[in-house]
Amino acid sequence: MKKILMITTGGTIASKKSQHGLTPGITAEELLTYIPRVQEICQVDTLALFNLDSTNMTPKHWLELARTIEEKYTTYDGFVICHGTDTLAYTAAALSYLIQDSVKPIVLTGSQKPIDMDSTDAKVNLLDSFIYACDDLSQEVVIVFDGKVIVGSRAKKVRAKSYNAFTSINFPYIAVILDQQIIRYIPTQPLVQPTKFYHQLQEDLITLKLTPGLDAKVLAFAFENYRCIILESFGVGGIPESLVASFYQLMNKYQKDRLVIVSSQVTNEGSDMTVYEVGKKVKQDFQLLEAYDMTFEAVVTKLMWLMAEYENIDDIRKYFYQTINHDSILNKKY
């Protein structure tokens, strides 16, 4: 029987009603009482690491999660992390970069309703997570939610209340879990590299969502104060004419010390700045990066990891397109 460590961080799954709304209050041990079948599946130890609404999750918490898993890695066969849904995709992406090529499964899950409610998705999600964590073919960082198994770097929360809250962006579900049985869509590939843990993140970045009529002063603020700037552009990517003059001035001034990444506000199918004039000329003139098919959550957390690893902007550019935990496919063409 496999030995699994369940790490709790708070979130809706462990919340109780209070006069101020739902707040985390159910212990790790109490969570397990709602899924008695888990005793037939594996041996479970619990560790209450945080007790947070996931809105309050920060990179410091991601680092603490990664450190805890590293400390316990040789003791356990897998890990199940209970987490709030609002920032679950960010945490899964961050752990994909902080813990690479993990031969042991690191499964994140949560729920849209607390586990002590009569009608809840928490019991199924939690039990499915243990089933997946105990399977011999499971590995790396994933999210298990609503019967779907999603690569940690590909997940996005797309519904605020429904049970099918998460989807996989520009990448198939690697498996589904039906009636407590795992059906794998993508064969497990043996990991060649040894598992590696990282211990730093650098938060010196800003994300800027382009909107029609955006004041160029906002763009100037981003360049003046942050090392990496993520521009969420329209469609496949481009710079509006109203910002072009300021953008060129700022890029010419800061290009050696700043990294600009253009992503799309459109969830699916990715960016391609070469399609339209508004993007093609800018990309030809400057060393911009594109998100291509990566999720926004993966772009943010990957840059935090890369900035901590590399001081030189050129090194960050070079390694940004290194595929980690299936985080990119389209960019391999470029």
mmCIF file of C-alpha atoms in Angstrom:
data_model
loop_
_atom_site.group_PDB
_atom_site.id
_atom_site.type_symbol
_atom_site.label_atom_id
_atom_site.label_comp_id
_atom_site.label_asym_id
_atom_site.label_seq_id
_atom_site.Cartn_x
_atom_site.Cartn_y
_atom_site.Cartn_z
ATOM 1 C CA MET A 1 0.000 0.000 0.000
ATOM 2 C CA LYS A 2 1.415 3.347 -1.041
ATOM 3 C CA LYS A 3 2.145 6.130 1.389
ATOM 4 C CA ILE A 4 0.733 9.548 0.474
ATOM 5 C CA LEU A 5 1.191 12.895 2.193
ATOM 6 C CA MET A 6 -1.855 15.152 2.096
ATOM 7 C CA ILE A 7 -0.903 18.814 2.492
ATOM 8 C CA THR A 8 -3.694 21.248 3.303
ATOM 9 C CA THR A 9 -3.521 24.964 2.576
ATOM 10 C CA GLY A 10 -7.093 26.055 3.315
ATOM 11 C CA GLY A 11 -9.454 26.962 0.484
ATOM 12 C CA THR A 12 -13.136 26.297 -0.097
ATOM 13 C CA ILE A 13 -12.747 22.546 0.345
ATOM 14 C CA ALA A 14 -11.876 23.115 4.012
ATOM 15 C CA SER A 15 -14.125 26.111 4.658
ATOM 16 C CA LYS A 16 -16.961 26.641 7.091
ATOM 17 C CA LYS A 17 -19.672 29.272 7.168
ATOM 18 C CA SER A 18 -19.068 32.315 9.343
ATOM 19 C CA GLN A 19 -20.828 35.654 9.786
ATOM 20 C CA HIS A 20 -18.331 37.127 7.316
ATOM 21 C CA GLY A 21 -18.712 34.388 4.693
ATOM 22 C CA LEU A 22 -16.886 31.126 4.026
ATOM 23 C CA THR A 23 -13.488 30.855 5.705
ATOM 24 C CA PRO A 24 -11.055 27.911 6.051
ATOM 25 C CA GLY A 25 -11.777 25.974 9.254
ATOM 26 C CA ILE A 26 -11.890 22.201 8.609
ATOM 27 C CA THR A 27 -8.763 20.294 9.661
ATOM 28 C CA ALA A 28 -6.850 17.869 7.465
ATOM 29 C CA GLU A 29 -7.928 14.960 9.623
ATOM 30 C CA GLU A 30 -11.576 16.008 9.335
ATOM 31 C CA LEU A 31 -11.301 16.153 5.545
ATOM 32 C CA LEU A 32 -10.290 12.493 5.442
ATOM 33 C CA THR A 33 -13.339 11.418 7.458
ATOM 34 C CA TYR A 34 -15.526 12.429 4.518
ATOM 35 C CA ILE A 35 -13.795 9.936 2.189
ATOM 36 C CA PRO A 36 -13.496 6.732 4.271
ATOM 37 C CA ARG A 37 -12.646 4.662 1.181
ATOM 38 C CA VAL A 38 -9.219 6.268 1.078
ATOM 39 C CA GLN A 39 -8.174 3.841 3.837
ATOM 40 C CA GLU A 40 -8.558 1.015 1.313
ATOM 41 C CA ILE A 41 -6.419 2.824 -1.265
ATOM 42 C CA CYS A 42 -3.369 4.075 0.602
ATOM 43 C CA GLN A 43 -1.778 5.061 3.861
ATOM 44 C CA VAL A 44 -2.242 8.791 4.404
ATOM 45 C CA ASP A 45 -0.341 11.226 6.590
ATOM 46 C CA THR A 46 -1.507 14.824 6.840
ATOM 47 C CA LEU A 47 0.267 18.146 7.135
ATOM 48 C CA ALA A 48 -1.578 21.444 7.616
ATOM 49 C CA LEU A 49 0.836 23.883 5.994
ATOM 50 C CA PHE A 50 -1.404 26.949 5.626
ATOM 51 C CA ASN A 51 -4.981 27.929 6.388
ATOM 52 C CA LEU A 52 -5.643 30.458 3.644
ATOM 53 C CA ASP A 53 -8.278 31.647 1.285
ATOM 54 C CA SER A 54 -6.345 31.053 -1.926
ATOM 55 C CA THR A 55 -6.789 34.712 -2.879
ATOM 56 C CA ASN A 56 -4.064 35.290 -0.285
ATOM 57 C CA MET A 57 -1.616 32.796 -1.826
ATOM 58 C CA THR A 58 1.750 34.353 -2.766
ATOM 59 C CA PRO A 59 5.069 33.186 -4.261
ATOM 60 C CA LYS A 60 6.367 32.784 -0.696
ATOM 61 C CA HIS A 61 3.716 30.138 -0.130
ATOM 62 C CA TRP A 62 4.682 28.367 -3.375
ATOM 63 C CA LEU A 63 8.283 28.204 -2.201
ATOM 64 C CA GLU A 64 7.195 26.818 1.161
ATOM 65 C CA LEU A 65 5.108 24.143 -0.553
ATOM 66 C CA ALA A 66 8.045 23.143 -2.756
ATOM 67 C CA ARG A 67 10.429 23.051 0.217
ATOM 68 C CA THR A 68 8.017 20.879 2.187
ATOM 69 C CA ILE A 69 7.662 18.388 -0.671
ATOM 70 C CA GLU A 70 11.432 18.291 -1.098
ATOM 71 C CA GLU A 71 11.907 17.540 2.608
ATOM 72 C CA LYS A 72 9.319 14.741 2.502
ATOM 73 C CA TYR A 73 10.100 13.455 -0.987
ATOM 74 C CA THR A 74 11.950 10.273 -0.032
ATOM 75 C CA THR A 75 9.405 9.379 2.646
ATOM 76 C CA TYR A 76 6.276 9.333 0.483
ATOM 77 C CA ASP A 77 5.159 7.797 -2.799
ATOM 78 C CA GLY A 78 3.078 10.821 -3.775
ATOM 79 C CA PHE A 79 1.505 14.056 -2.596
ATOM 80 C CA VAL A 80 -2.027 15.457 -2.574
ATOM 81 C CA ILE A 81 -2.374 19.200 -1.992
ATOM 82 C CA CYS A 82 -5.755 20.659 -1.011
ATOM 83 C CA HIS A 83 -5.972 24.219 -2.294
ATOM 84 C CA GLY A 84 -8.499 26.963 -2.956
ATOM 85 C CA THR A 85 -9.632 27.223 -6.563
ATOM 86 C CA ASP A 86 -9.043 30.932 -7.224
ATOM 87 C CA THR A 87 -5.243 30.676 -7.505
ATOM 88 C CA LEU A 88 -4.980 26.921 -7.939
ATOM 89 C CA ALA A 89 -3.762 27.211 -11.543
ATOM 90 C CA TYR A 90 -1.015 29.631 -10.511
ATOM 91 C CA THR A 91 0.194 27.310 -7.748
ATOM 92 C CA ALA A 92 0.165 24.294 -10.070
ATOM 93 C CA ALA A 93 2.178 26.199 -12.672
ATOM 94 C CA ALA A 94 4.647 27.495 -10.083
ATOM 95 C CA LEU A 95 5.233 24.003 -8.689
ATOM 96 C CA SER A 96 5.781 22.739 -12.246
ATOM 97 C CA TYR A 97 8.864 24.986 -12.396
ATOM 98 C CA LEU A 98 9.997 24.611 -8.787
ATOM 99 C CA ILE A 99 9.791 20.783 -8.910
ATOM 100 C CA GLN A 100 10.837 19.475 -12.321
ATOM 101 C CA ASP A 101 10.767 15.909 -13.650
ATOM 102 C CA SER A 102 9.123 14.535 -10.546
ATOM 103 C CA VAL A 103 8.838 10.755 -10.776
ATOM 104 C CA LYS A 104 6.312 10.942 -7.959
ATOM 105 C CA PRO A 105 2.869 12.485 -8.526
ATOM 106 C CA ILE A 106 2.166 15.892 -7.005
ATOM 107 C CA VAL A 107 -1.610 16.284 -7.236
ATOM 108 C CA LEU A 108 -3.448 19.511 -6.517
ATOM 109 C CA THR A 109 -7.179 19.615 -5.953
ATOM 110 C CA GLY A 110 -9.922 21.646 -4.350
ATOM 111 C CA SER A 111 -13.641 22.185 -4.683
ATOM 112 C CA GLN A 112 -16.309 24.729 -5.455
ATOM 113 C CA LYS A 113 -18.242 23.905 -2.290
ATOM 114 C CA PRO A 114 -17.000 22.937 1.212
ATOM 115 C CA ILE A 115 -16.689 19.247 1.947
ATOM 116 C CA ASP A 116 -19.208 19.368 4.837
ATOM 117 C CA MET A 117 -22.095 20.495 2.603
ATOM 118 C CA ASP A 118 -24.749 17.982 1.566
ATOM 119 C CA SER A 119 -24.189 18.834 -2.102
ATOM 120 C CA THR A 120 -20.487 19.202 -2.836
ATOM 121 C CA ASP A 121 -17.835 18.293 -5.361
ATOM 122 C CA ALA A 122 -15.172 18.055 -2.655
ATOM 123 C CA LYS A 123 -15.550 14.361 -1.813
ATOM 124 C CA VAL A 124 -15.210 13.181 -5.414
ATOM 125 C CA ASN A 125 -12.305 15.517 -6.170
ATOM 126 C CA LEU A 126 -10.371 14.500 -3.069
ATOM 127 C CA LEU A 127 -10.910 10.760 -3.509
ATOM 128 C CA ASP A 128 -10.036 10.979 -7.225
ATOM 129 C CA SER A 129 -6.818 12.776 -6.281
ATOM 130 C CA PHE A 130 -5.736 9.942 -4.012
ATOM 131 C CA ILE A 131 -6.649 7.365 -6.664
ATOM 132 C CA TYR A 132 -4.477 9.201 -9.179
ATOM 133 C CA ALA A 133 -1.621 9.741 -6.715
ATOM 134 C CA CYS A 134 -1.498 5.997 -5.992
ATOM 135 C CA ASP A 135 -1.312 4.869 -9.608
ATOM 136 C CA ASP A 136 2.058 3.540 -10.762
ATOM 137 C CA LEU A 137 1.912 5.567 -13.998
ATOM 138 C CA SER A 138 1.294 8.925 -12.341
ATOM 139 C CA GLN A 139 4.068 11.508 -12.151
ATOM 140 C CA GLU A 140 4.848 15.249 -12.202
ATOM 141 C CA VAL A 141 2.590 18.123 -11.126
ATOM 142 C CA VAL A 142 -1.100 17.844 -12.083
ATOM 143 C CA ILE A 143 -4.518 19.116 -11.087
ATOM 144 C CA VAL A 144 -7.321 16.599 -10.520
ATOM 145 C CA PHE A 145 -10.724 18.260 -10.617
ATOM 146 C CA ASP A 146 -14.190 17.211 -11.773
ATOM 147 C CA GLY A 147 -12.856 13.913 -13.087
ATOM 148 C CA LYS A 148 -10.201 15.542 -15.244
ATOM 149 C CA VAL A 149 -6.420 15.272 -14.901
ATOM 150 C CA ILE A 150 -4.761 18.476 -16.115
ATOM 151 C CA VAL A 151 -1.040 19.128 -16.530
ATOM 152 C CA GLY A 152 0.012 21.641 -13.881
ATOM 153 C CA SER A 153 1.266 24.174 -16.416
ATOM 154 C CA ARG A 154 -1.849 23.994 -18.607
ATOM 155 C CA ALA A 155 -4.714 24.577 -16.195
ATOM 156 C CA LYS A 156 -7.026 27.580 -16.009
ATOM 157 C CA LYS A 157 -10.073 28.303 -13.915
ATOM 158 C CA VAL A 158 -12.830 29.130 -16.399
ATOM 159 C CA ARG A 159 -15.975 29.021 -14.233
ATOM 160 C CA ALA A 160 -16.564 30.774 -10.942
ATOM 161 C CA LYS A 161 -19.232 28.487 -9.439
ATOM 162 C CA SER A 162 -19.763 25.358 -11.542
ATOM 163 C CA TYR A 163 -18.163 22.044 -10.627
ATOM 164 C CA ASN A 164 -16.370 21.875 -13.999
ATOM 165 C CA ALA A 165 -14.346 24.913 -12.999
ATOM 166 C CA PHE A 166 -11.031 24.025 -14.674
ATOM 167 C CA THR A 167 -9.989 23.233 -18.198
ATOM 168 C CA SER A 168 -6.735 22.423 -19.957
ATOM 169 C CA ILE A 169 -5.563 25.169 -22.307
ATOM 170 C CA ASN A 170 -4.122 24.232 -25.717
ATOM 171 C CA PHE A 171 -3.289 20.739 -24.476
ATOM 172 C CA PRO A 172 -5.388 17.573 -23.965
ATOM 173 C CA TYR A 173 -6.416 16.259 -20.594
ATOM 174 C CA ILE A 174 -3.805 13.638 -19.822
ATOM 175 C CA ALA A 175 -6.451 11.428 -18.217
ATOM 176 C CA VAL A 176 -9.961 11.320 -16.833
ATOM 177 C CA ILE A 177 -11.239 9.480 -13.783
ATOM 178 C CA LEU A 178 -14.612 7.783 -14.198
ATOM 179 C CA ASP A 179 -16.173 5.720 -11.427
ATOM 180 C CA GLN A 180 -12.805 5.742 -9.639
ATOM 181 C CA GLN A 181 -11.035 4.310 -12.695
ATOM 182 C CA ILE A 182 -8.229 6.178 -14.488
ATOM 183 C CA ILE A 183 -8.505 6.393 -18.279
ATOM 184 C CA ARG A 184 -5.283 7.785 -19.718
ATOM 185 C CA TYR A 185 -5.401 9.751 -22.963
ATOM 186 C CA ILE A 186 -1.675 10.400 -23.158
ATOM 187 C CA PRO A 187 0.790 7.566 -22.427
ATOM 188 C CA THR A 188 3.180 8.249 -19.585
ATOM 189 C CA GLN A 189 6.674 8.982 -20.861
ATOM 190 C CA PRO A 190 9.619 7.840 -18.710
ATOM 191 C CA LEU A 191 11.421 10.817 -17.204
ATOM 192 C CA VAL A 192 15.066 10.908 -18.260
ATOM 193 C CA GLN A 193 16.334 13.707 -16.033
ATOM 194 C CA PRO A 194 16.532 13.317 -12.247
ATOM 195 C CA THR A 195 13.969 15.188 -10.168
ATOM 196 C CA LYS A 196 15.212 18.689 -9.451
ATOM 197 C CA PHE A 197 14.025 21.191 -6.867
ATOM 198 C CA TYR A 198 14.451 24.961 -7.097
ATOM 199 C CA HIS A 199 14.385 27.353 -4.179
ATOM 200 C CA GLN A 200 13.918 30.890 -5.461
ATOM 201 C CA LEU A 201 11.433 33.045 -7.328
ATOM 202 C CA GLN A 202 11.928 36.629 -8.441
ATOM 203 C CA GLU A 203 8.809 38.803 -8.475
ATOM 204 C CA ASP A 204 10.189 41.754 -10.464
ATOM 205 C CA LEU A 205 7.510 41.683 -13.152
ATOM 206 C CA ILE A 206 4.286 43.432 -14.051
ATOM 207 C CA THR A 207 1.354 42.349 -16.188
ATOM 208 C CA LEU A 208 -0.414 44.966 -18.277
ATOM 209 C CA LYS A 209 -3.733 44.228 -19.948
ATOM 210 C CA LEU A 210 -4.113 46.351 -23.068
ATOM 211 C CA THR A 211 -7.475 48.080 -23.410
ATOM 212 C CA PRO A 212 -8.720 50.383 -26.152
ATOM 213 C CA GLY A 213 -7.488 53.899 -25.373
ATOM 214 C CA LEU A 214 -4.970 52.842 -22.720
ATOM 215 C CA ASP A 215 -2.845 55.818 -21.600
ATOM 216 C CA ALA A 216 0.810 55.503 -22.611
ATOM 217 C CA LYS A 217 1.784 56.691 -19.122
ATOM 218 C CA VAL A 218 0.884 53.239 -17.837
ATOM 219 C CA LEU A 219 3.303 51.701 -20.309
ATOM 220 C CA ALA A 220 6.058 54.092 -19.199
ATOM 221 C CA PHE A 221 5.450 53.181 -15.548
ATOM 222 C CA ALA A 222 5.876 49.488 -16.353
ATOM 223 C CA PHE A 223 9.186 49.996 -18.170
ATOM 224 C CA GLU A 224 10.570 52.333 -15.544
ATOM 225 C CA ASN A 225 9.870 50.073 -12.584
ATOM 226 C CA TYR A 226 9.941 46.401 -13.626
ATOM 227 C CA ARG A 227 12.457 44.037 -15.168
ATOM 228 C CA CYS A 228 9.882 41.945 -17.045
ATOM 229 C CA ILE A 229 6.710 43.293 -18.640
ATOM 230 C CA ILE A 230 3.936 40.957 -19.769
ATOM 231 C CA LEU A 231 1.608 42.645 -22.238
ATOM 232 C CA GLU A 232 -1.792 41.006 -22.594
ATOM 233 C CA SER A 233 -2.619 42.059 -26.123
ATOM 234 C CA PHE A 234 -5.691 41.557 -28.313
ATOM 235 C CA GLY A 235 -6.211 38.541 -30.573
ATOM 236 C CA VAL A 236 -2.980 37.022 -31.830
ATOM 237 C CA GLY A 237 -0.959 39.956 -30.512
ATOM 238 C CA GLY A 238 0.044 43.466 -31.478
ATOM 239 C CA ILE A 239 0.653 47.011 -30.206
ATOM 240 C CA PRO A 240 -2.135 49.585 -30.767
ATOM 241 C CA GLU A 241 -1.206 52.560 -32.939
ATOM 242 C CA SER A 242 -1.891 54.904 -30.018
ATOM 243 C CA LEU A 243 0.932 53.263 -28.051
ATOM 244 C CA VAL A 244 3.440 52.558 -30.808
ATOM 245 C CA ALA A 245 5.459 55.784 -30.512
ATOM 246 C CA SER A 246 5.810 55.429 -26.748
ATOM 247 C CA PHE A 247 6.535 51.712 -27.055
ATOM 248 C CA TYR A 248 9.374 52.293 -29.524
ATOM 249 C CA GLN A 249 10.849 55.034 -27.351
ATOM 250 C CA LEU A 250 10.745 52.856 -24.248
ATOM 251 C CA MET A 251 12.116 49.777 -26.002
ATOM 252 C CA ASN A 252 15.010 51.742 -27.460
ATOM 253 C CA LYS A 253 15.806 53.119 -24.018
ATOM 254 C CA TYR A 254 15.382 49.960 -21.918
ATOM 255 C CA GLN A 255 15.820 46.984 -24.261
ATOM 256 C CA LYS A 256 19.108 45.813 -22.721
ATOM 257 C CA ASP A 257 17.626 45.716 -19.222
ATOM 258 C CA ARG A 258 13.985 44.817 -19.822
ATOM 259 C CA LEU A 259 12.202 41.775 -21.173
ATOM 260 C CA VAL A 260 8.829 42.154 -22.879
ATOM 261 C CA ILE A 261 6.524 39.165 -23.372
ATOM 262 C CA VAL A 262 3.378 39.502 -25.464
ATOM 263 C CA SER A 263 0.487 37.187 -24.656
ATOM 264 C CA SER A 264 -3.114 37.124 -25.828
ATOM 265 C CA GLN A 265 -6.226 37.982 -23.850
ATOM 266 C CA VAL A 266 -7.901 35.188 -25.825
ATOM 267 C CA THR A 267 -7.788 31.984 -23.802
ATOM 268 C CA ASN A 268 -7.349 29.418 -26.558
ATOM 269 C CA GLU A 269 -5.103 28.928 -29.605
ATOM 270 C CA GLY A 270 -2.309 31.284 -28.581
ATOM 271 C CA SER A 271 -0.514 34.298 -30.001
ATOM 272 C CA ASP A 272 1.213 34.860 -33.338
ATOM 273 C CA MET A 273 2.401 38.427 -33.826
ATOM 274 C CA THR A 274 3.479 37.787 -37.423
ATOM 275 C CA VAL A 275 -0.112 37.643 -38.725
ATOM 276 C CA TYR A 276 -1.015 41.345 -38.673
ATOM 277 C CA GLU A 277 0.886 44.540 -39.321
ATOM 278 C CA VAL A 278 0.248 45.784 -35.763
ATOM 279 C CA GLY A 279 2.375 42.926 -34.459
ATOM 280 C CA LYS A 280 4.728 41.896 -37.243
ATOM 281 C CA LYS A 281 6.767 45.116 -37.529
ATOM 282 C CA VAL A 282 7.180 45.467 -33.754
ATOM 283 C CA LYS A 283 8.417 41.905 -33.491
ATOM 284 C CA GLN A 284 10.862 42.409 -36.360
ATOM 285 C CA ASP A 285 12.280 45.559 -34.764
ATOM 286 C CA PHE A 286 12.722 44.292 -31.205
ATOM 287 C CA GLN A 287 13.603 41.136 -29.276
ATOM 288 C CA LEU A 288 10.135 40.407 -27.991
ATOM 289 C CA LEU A 289 9.009 37.081 -26.612
ATOM 290 C CA GLU A 290 5.598 35.643 -27.279
ATOM 291 C CA ALA A 291 3.529 33.414 -25.045
ATOM 292 C CA TYR A 292 2.292 31.438 -28.069
ATOM 293 C CA ASP A 293 0.225 28.561 -26.647
ATOM 294 C CA MET A 294 1.265 28.970 -22.991
ATOM 295 C CA THR A 295 -1.265 29.852 -20.308
ATOM 296 C CA PHE A 296 -1.017 33.245 -18.665
ATOM 297 C CA GLU A 297 -0.424 31.514 -15.313
ATOM 298 C CA ALA A 298 2.501 29.573 -16.773
ATOM 299 C CA VAL A 299 4.036 32.695 -18.330
ATOM 300 C CA VAL A 300 3.937 34.566 -15.015
ATOM 301 C CA THR A 301 5.359 31.776 -12.879
ATOM 302 C CA LYS A 302 7.952 30.670 -15.448
ATOM 303 C CA LEU A 303 9.324 34.202 -15.602
ATOM 304 C CA MET A 304 9.501 34.355 -11.807
ATOM 305 C CA TRP A 305 11.520 31.144 -11.841
ATOM 306 C CA LEU A 306 13.789 32.207 -14.715
ATOM 307 C CA MET A 307 14.508 35.626 -13.229
ATOM 308 C CA ALA A 308 15.664 33.938 -10.039
ATOM 309 C CA GLU A 309 17.920 31.589 -12.003
ATOM 310 C CA TYR A 310 19.429 34.012 -14.523
ATOM 311 C CA GLU A 311 20.580 37.594 -14.133
ATOM 312 C CA ASN A 312 21.160 38.135 -17.845
ATOM 313 C CA ILE A 313 18.102 39.023 -19.927
ATOM 314 C CA ASP A 314 19.480 37.087 -22.907
ATOM 315 C CA ASP A 315 19.632 33.926 -20.800
ATOM 316 C CA ILE A 316 15.994 34.378 -19.799
ATOM 317 C CA ARG A 317 15.063 34.772 -23.468
ATOM 318 C CA LYS A 318 16.986 31.617 -24.305
ATOM 319 C CA TYR A 319 15.461 29.391 -21.650
ATOM 320 C CA PHE A 320 11.920 30.759 -21.774
ATOM 321 C CA TYR A 321 11.212 28.442 -24.705
ATOM 322 C CA GLN A 322 12.550 25.329 -23.000
ATOM 323 C CA THR A 323 9.493 23.096 -22.582
ATOM 324 C CA ILE A 324 8.861 22.113 -18.958
ATOM 325 C CA ASN A 325 6.005 19.836 -17.870
ATOM 326 C CA HIS A 326 4.330 20.210 -21.287
ATOM 327 C CA ASP A 327 3.988 23.994 -20.841
ATOM 328 C CA SER A 328 4.481 24.789 -24.536
ATOM 329 C CA ILE A 329 4.172 23.154 -27.928
ATOM 330 C CA LEU A 330 3.554 25.824 -30.555
ATOM 331 C CA ASN A 331 6.656 27.793 -29.615
ATOM 332 C CA LYS A 332 8.857 24.859 -30.646
ATOM 333 C CA LYS A 333 8.314 25.981 -34.233
ATOM 334 C CA TYR A 334 9.915 29.363 -33.661
#
